[in-house]
Coordinates of C-alpha atoms and ligand atoms in Angstrom, one line a residue:
M1 CA -112.4 14.7 11.2
L2 CA -114.4 14.3 8.2
A3 CA -117.5 15.7 7.8
A4 CA -120.9 14.9 5.7
S5 CA -124.3 15.7 5.8
G6 CA -127.6 13.6 5.6
L7 CA -128.6 10.3 7.2
A8 CA -126.8 7.0 7.5
D9 CA -128.2 3.6 8.0
L10 CA -125.3 1.6 9.5
H11 CA -126.9 -2.0 9.8
T12 CA -128.7 -4.1 7.4
H13 CA -128.7 -7.6 6.2
T14 CA -129.3 -10.0 3.4
F15 CA -130.8 -13.3 2.1
R16 CA -127.1 -14.9 2.8
C17 CA -127.7 -14.9 6.8
G18 CA -130.7 -17.2 6.4
H19 CA -133.1 -15.1 7.9
A20 CA -133.4 -12.2 6.0
R21 CA -134.6 -11.6 2.7
G22 CA -133.3 -9.3 -0.4
H23 CA -130.5 -9.0 -1.6
E24 CA -127.7 -6.5 -1.1
E25 CA -128.3 -4.5 -3.9
D26 CA -132.6 -4.0 -2.9
Y27 CA -131.4 -2.8 0.5
V28 CA -129.0 -0.2 -1.7
R29 CA -132.0 0.5 -3.8
Q30 CA -134.3 1.0 -1.1
A31 CA -131.9 3.3 0.7
I32 CA -131.6 5.8 -2.3
A33 CA -135.3 5.9 -2.6
L34 CA -135.5 7.3 1.1
G35 CA -132.8 9.8 0.2
L36 CA -130.4 8.3 2.6
S37 CA -126.8 9.3 1.8
V38 CA -125.0 6.5 3.3
V39 CA -126.1 2.7 3.7
A40 CA -123.7 -0.2 5.4
V41 CA -124.5 -3.6 4.4
T42 CA -123.4 -5.5 7.7
D43 CA -124.5 -9.3 7.2
H44 CA -123.9 -11.7 10.1
I45 CA -120.0 -13.2 10.3
P46 CA -119.9 -16.7 9.9
F47 CA -119.3 -19.0 13.0
Y48 CA -115.6 -18.7 13.3
W49 CA -115.7 -19.7 16.8
L50 CA -117.5 -23.0 16.3
P51 CA -116.3 -26.0 14.1
P52 CA -117.4 -26.2 10.4
E53 CA -120.5 -28.9 11.2
A54 CA -121.9 -26.0 13.5
H55 CA -122.6 -24.1 11.0
D56 CA -126.2 -22.9 10.9
P57 CA -127.5 -21.4 7.7
T58 CA -130.5 -19.8 9.4
L59 CA -128.3 -17.6 11.5
A60 CA -125.6 -16.7 9.4
M61 CA -123.8 -17.2 6.2
A62 CA -121.3 -20.0 5.6
P63 CA -117.4 -19.1 5.8
E64 CA -116.9 -20.2 2.1
Q65 CA -119.8 -17.5 1.4
L66 CA -117.6 -14.4 2.9
P67 CA -115.4 -13.5 -0.2
A68 CA -118.3 -13.3 -2.6
Y69 CA -120.9 -11.3 0.2
V70 CA -117.5 -8.6 0.1
D71 CA -117.2 -8.7 -3.4
S72 CA -120.8 -8.1 -4.3
V73 CA -120.7 -5.0 -1.6
L74 CA -117.5 -3.6 -2.9
A75 CA -119.1 -4.0 -6.6
L76 CA -122.2 -2.2 -5.6
K77 CA -119.7 0.5 -3.9
E78 CA -118.3 1.8 -7.1
K79 CA -121.9 0.8 -9.2
Y80 CA -123.6 3.5 -7.1
R81 CA -120.8 5.9 -6.3
G82 CA -121.9 9.5 -6.5
T83 CA -125.5 8.6 -5.9
I84 CA -125.0 6.6 -2.3
E85 CA -122.2 5.7 -0.4
V86 CA -122.1 2.0 0.4
L87 CA -120.0 0.9 3.0
L88 CA -119.0 -2.6 3.4
G89 CA -119.8 -3.9 6.8
I90 CA -120.6 -7.0 8.8
E91 CA -121.9 -7.6 12.3
A92 CA -119.2 -9.6 13.8
D93 CA -120.2 -11.7 17.3
Y94 CA -117.5 -11.0 20.2
V95 CA -116.6 -14.6 21.4
E96 CA -113.9 -14.6 24.4
G97 CA -111.0 -16.6 23.6
H98 CA -111.6 -16.3 19.9
E99 CA -110.4 -12.7 19.4
A100 CA -107.4 -13.5 17.4
R101 CA -109.4 -15.6 14.8
L102 CA -111.9 -12.6 14.7
A103 CA -109.1 -9.7 14.1
E104 CA -107.6 -12.1 11.5
I105 CA -110.9 -12.2 9.8
L106 CA -111.4 -8.7 10.0
Q107 CA -108.3 -7.8 8.6
S108 CA -108.6 -10.2 5.3
Y109 CA -111.1 -7.7 3.8
P110 CA -111.3 -3.9 3.1
F111 CA -114.2 -3.2 5.5
D112 CA -115.7 0.0 6.5
V113 CA -117.4 -0.8 9.2
V114 CA -117.3 -3.6 12.0
L115 CA -120.6 -3.8 14.2
G116 CA -119.8 -5.5 17.3
S117 CA -122.5 -7.8 19.0
V118 CA -122.8 -10.3 22.1
H119 CA -125.5 -12.7 21.0
W120 CA -123.8 -15.8 22.2
L121 CA -123.4 -16.3 26.1
D122 CA -121.4 -19.1 27.0
G123 CA -123.8 -21.8 25.6
F124 CA -126.8 -20.0 24.7
W125 CA -128.0 -17.2 22.4
V126 CA -129.4 -14.2 24.4
D127 CA -131.9 -13.4 21.8
A128 CA -133.1 -16.9 20.2
P129 CA -136.7 -17.3 20.0
S130 CA -135.3 -20.5 22.1
S131 CA -133.9 -18.4 24.6
Q132 CA -137.2 -17.1 25.9
K133 CA -137.8 -20.1 28.2
L134 CA -134.7 -19.0 30.1
Y135 CA -136.0 -15.7 31.0
E136 CA -139.3 -17.0 32.0
Q137 CA -137.5 -18.8 34.9
G138 CA -137.5 -16.1 36.9
P139 CA -136.1 -12.8 38.7
A140 CA -132.9 -14.7 39.4
K141 CA -132.4 -16.4 35.9
V142 CA -133.2 -12.5 34.5
E143 CA -130.8 -10.7 36.8
A144 CA -128.0 -13.4 35.8
I145 CA -128.5 -13.4 32.2
W146 CA -128.1 -9.3 32.3
G147 CA -125.4 -9.5 34.6
A148 CA -123.4 -12.0 32.4
Y149 CA -124.2 -9.7 29.4
W150 CA -122.9 -6.7 30.7
Q151 CA -119.9 -8.3 31.5
K152 CA -119.1 -9.8 28.2
L153 CA -120.3 -6.5 26.6
E154 CA -117.4 -4.9 28.4
K155 CA -114.8 -7.6 27.5
A156 CA -116.4 -7.0 23.9
I157 CA -115.7 -3.3 23.8
R158 CA -112.2 -3.4 25.3
S159 CA -111.0 -6.1 23.0
Q160 CA -111.1 -2.8 20.3
L161 CA -112.1 -5.0 17.6
F162 CA -115.5 -3.2 16.6
D163 CA -116.3 0.0 15.5
V164 CA -119.8 0.2 17.0
M165 CA -121.9 -1.9 19.4
A166 CA -125.2 -3.1 18.3
H167 CA -128.0 -3.6 20.4
L168 CA -126.4 -2.4 23.4
D169 CA -129.2 -3.8 26.2
L170 CA -130.1 -6.9 23.7
P171 CA -131.4 -9.0 26.8
K172 CA -134.6 -7.0 27.0
K173 CA -135.5 -8.2 23.7
F174 CA -138.2 -10.5 24.9
G175 CA -139.4 -7.8 28.0
F176 CA -137.6 -9.1 30.5
F177 CA -135.4 -6.6 32.8
P178 CA -133.8 -7.4 36.1
E179 CA -135.9 -6.1 39.4
R180 CA -133.2 -3.7 40.2
P181 CA -131.1 -2.0 37.7
L182 CA -127.6 -2.9 37.1
A183 CA -126.3 0.4 37.0
D184 CA -122.7 -0.2 38.4
L185 CA -122.1 -2.7 35.4
E186 CA -124.2 -0.3 33.3
S187 CA -121.4 2.5 34.3
R188 CA -118.2 0.2 33.3
V189 CA -119.9 -0.5 29.9
I190 CA -120.1 3.4 29.3
A191 CA -116.5 3.6 30.7
A192 CA -115.5 1.1 28.6
L193 CA -116.7 2.7 25.5
T194 CA -115.6 6.4 26.1
A195 CA -112.2 4.9 27.2
T196 CA -112.2 3.1 23.4
G197 CA -113.9 5.6 21.4
T198 CA -116.3 3.1 20.4
A199 CA -119.7 4.5 19.2
V200 CA -122.8 2.5 20.0
E201 CA -126.1 2.4 17.4
V202 CA -129.6 3.9 18.1
S203 CA -131.1 0.8 16.4
T204 CA -134.8 0.9 15.7
A205 CA -135.2 -2.9 15.7
G206 CA -136.4 -3.1 19.3
R207 CA -139.6 -1.9 18.0
R208 CA -140.1 -4.9 15.6
K209 CA -139.6 -7.0 19.0
P210 CA -141.7 -7.9 22.2
V211 CA -140.2 -5.1 24.2
G212 CA -141.1 -2.5 21.7
E213 CA -138.3 0.1 22.2
D214 CA -135.4 1.1 20.7
Y215 CA -131.9 -0.2 21.6
P216 CA -130.7 1.5 24.1
S217 CA -133.4 2.2 26.0
P218 CA -134.2 6.1 27.1
S219 CA -132.4 6.1 30.6
L220 CA -129.7 4.4 28.9
L221 CA -129.0 6.7 25.8
E222 CA -129.2 9.6 28.0
R223 CA -126.5 7.9 30.0
L224 CA -124.3 7.6 26.6
V225 CA -125.2 11.2 25.5
A226 CA -124.1 12.4 28.7
A227 CA -120.8 10.6 28.3
G228 CA -120.1 11.8 25.2
V229 CA -120.3 8.1 23.4
P230 CA -120.6 8.6 19.5
L231 CA -124.0 7.3 18.2
V232 CA -124.8 6.1 14.9
L233 CA -128.6 5.1 13.5
S234 CA -129.5 1.5 12.3
S235 CA -132.6 -0.2 11.6
D236 CA -130.8 -3.8 11.6
A237 CA -133.2 -4.2 8.5
H238 CA -133.7 -7.8 7.7
A239 CA -136.2 -7.0 4.9
P240 CA -135.2 -4.2 2.2
E241 CA -138.4 -2.2 3.3
E242 CA -137.2 -2.1 6.8
V243 CA -134.3 0.1 5.8
G244 CA -134.6 3.5 7.6
F245 CA -137.2 2.1 9.8
G246 CA -138.7 4.6 12.2
F247 CA -135.7 7.2 11.5
S248 CA -137.9 10.2 11.4
E249 CA -139.1 9.6 14.8
V250 CA -135.7 8.7 16.1
I251 CA -134.1 11.9 14.9
P252 CA -136.6 14.4 16.6
R253 CA -135.8 12.2 19.9
L254 CA -131.8 12.8 19.5
S255 CA -132.7 16.4 19.2
R256 CA -134.2 16.7 22.1
L257 CA -131.2 15.1 23.6
G258 CA -129.3 18.0 22.4
V259 CA -127.4 15.4 19.7
N260 CA -126.6 16.9 16.3
E261 CA -124.5 14.9 14.7
V262 CA -123.9 11.3 14.4
F263 CA -121.4 9.1 12.8
Y264 CA -120.7 6.5 9.8
F265 CA -117.7 4.7 9.4
R266 CA -115.1 4.9 6.3
R267 CA -112.1 2.2 5.9
R268 CA -113.0 2.0 10.1
Q269 CA -112.6 5.7 10.6
P270 CA -115.2 7.7 11.9
V271 CA -116.8 10.5 9.7
T272 CA -119.0 13.0 11.3
L273 CA -122.9 13.4 9.9
R274 CA -124.7 16.4 10.6
L275 CA -128.5 15.8 11.5
P276 CA -131.0 17.2 9.1
C277 CA -132.9 20.2 11.1
E278 CA -136.3 19.7 12.1
Ligands
LIG1 ZN1 -130.0 -11.2 11.8
LIG2 ZN1 -127.3 -8.6 16.1

């Protein structure tokens, strides 16, 4: 396996998704200013599972915008070669029943890294502000959402369409947790990750949300590390100044768990990245 040293931010968005700010080059420049060695641009994939009229310009780029996005990131990869490694990435929603269409899109472009997300859960968004009222219906609803989420996530991982699973415990965003831990479902997810060699992001985005903690939670992260699941670092930046957000606190946290290397992906192959010593 290839190896390198330095830090990589594997998850950033751009103005193209309609709810982030800044051009992809602003993110690359910010990553250089922070001294990162790698930055992935991973904007949201167009809504490939819905009819074209369902496109929402505040949630993702339109299908016809995808080629220009790819061209722009590939141009930056060349422009900054030797200064920073720019990765062509995408954050792709998993939607059961639409795997073939997603595979077709992913094969059409030379992606370095594909982040997998479960945002869409049979009719509603797990994390949209408009969904908070569902969690507020009470513990039974909260447990039902979490249960459905873990089961869908396991299917997403087993689809093997993704290199990295994003924000693994996303339903916690608004601060709602099941009353009893759904340990069996979590175990099934971890088994799927190890069986497929899929990585998980340690994302600092949760700190900017009501829950106020990284994805995954400390106890889940410990279980992932114990199972040997590969990890990547991510800010899920939606503004250029969020690149590398909180990394200086995450790295010592990982060191305490005995993690001294993380990963990034080049043309969908893992590269190890030794973490800087404290
Ligand atoms: Zn977003
Ligand atoms: Zn996401």
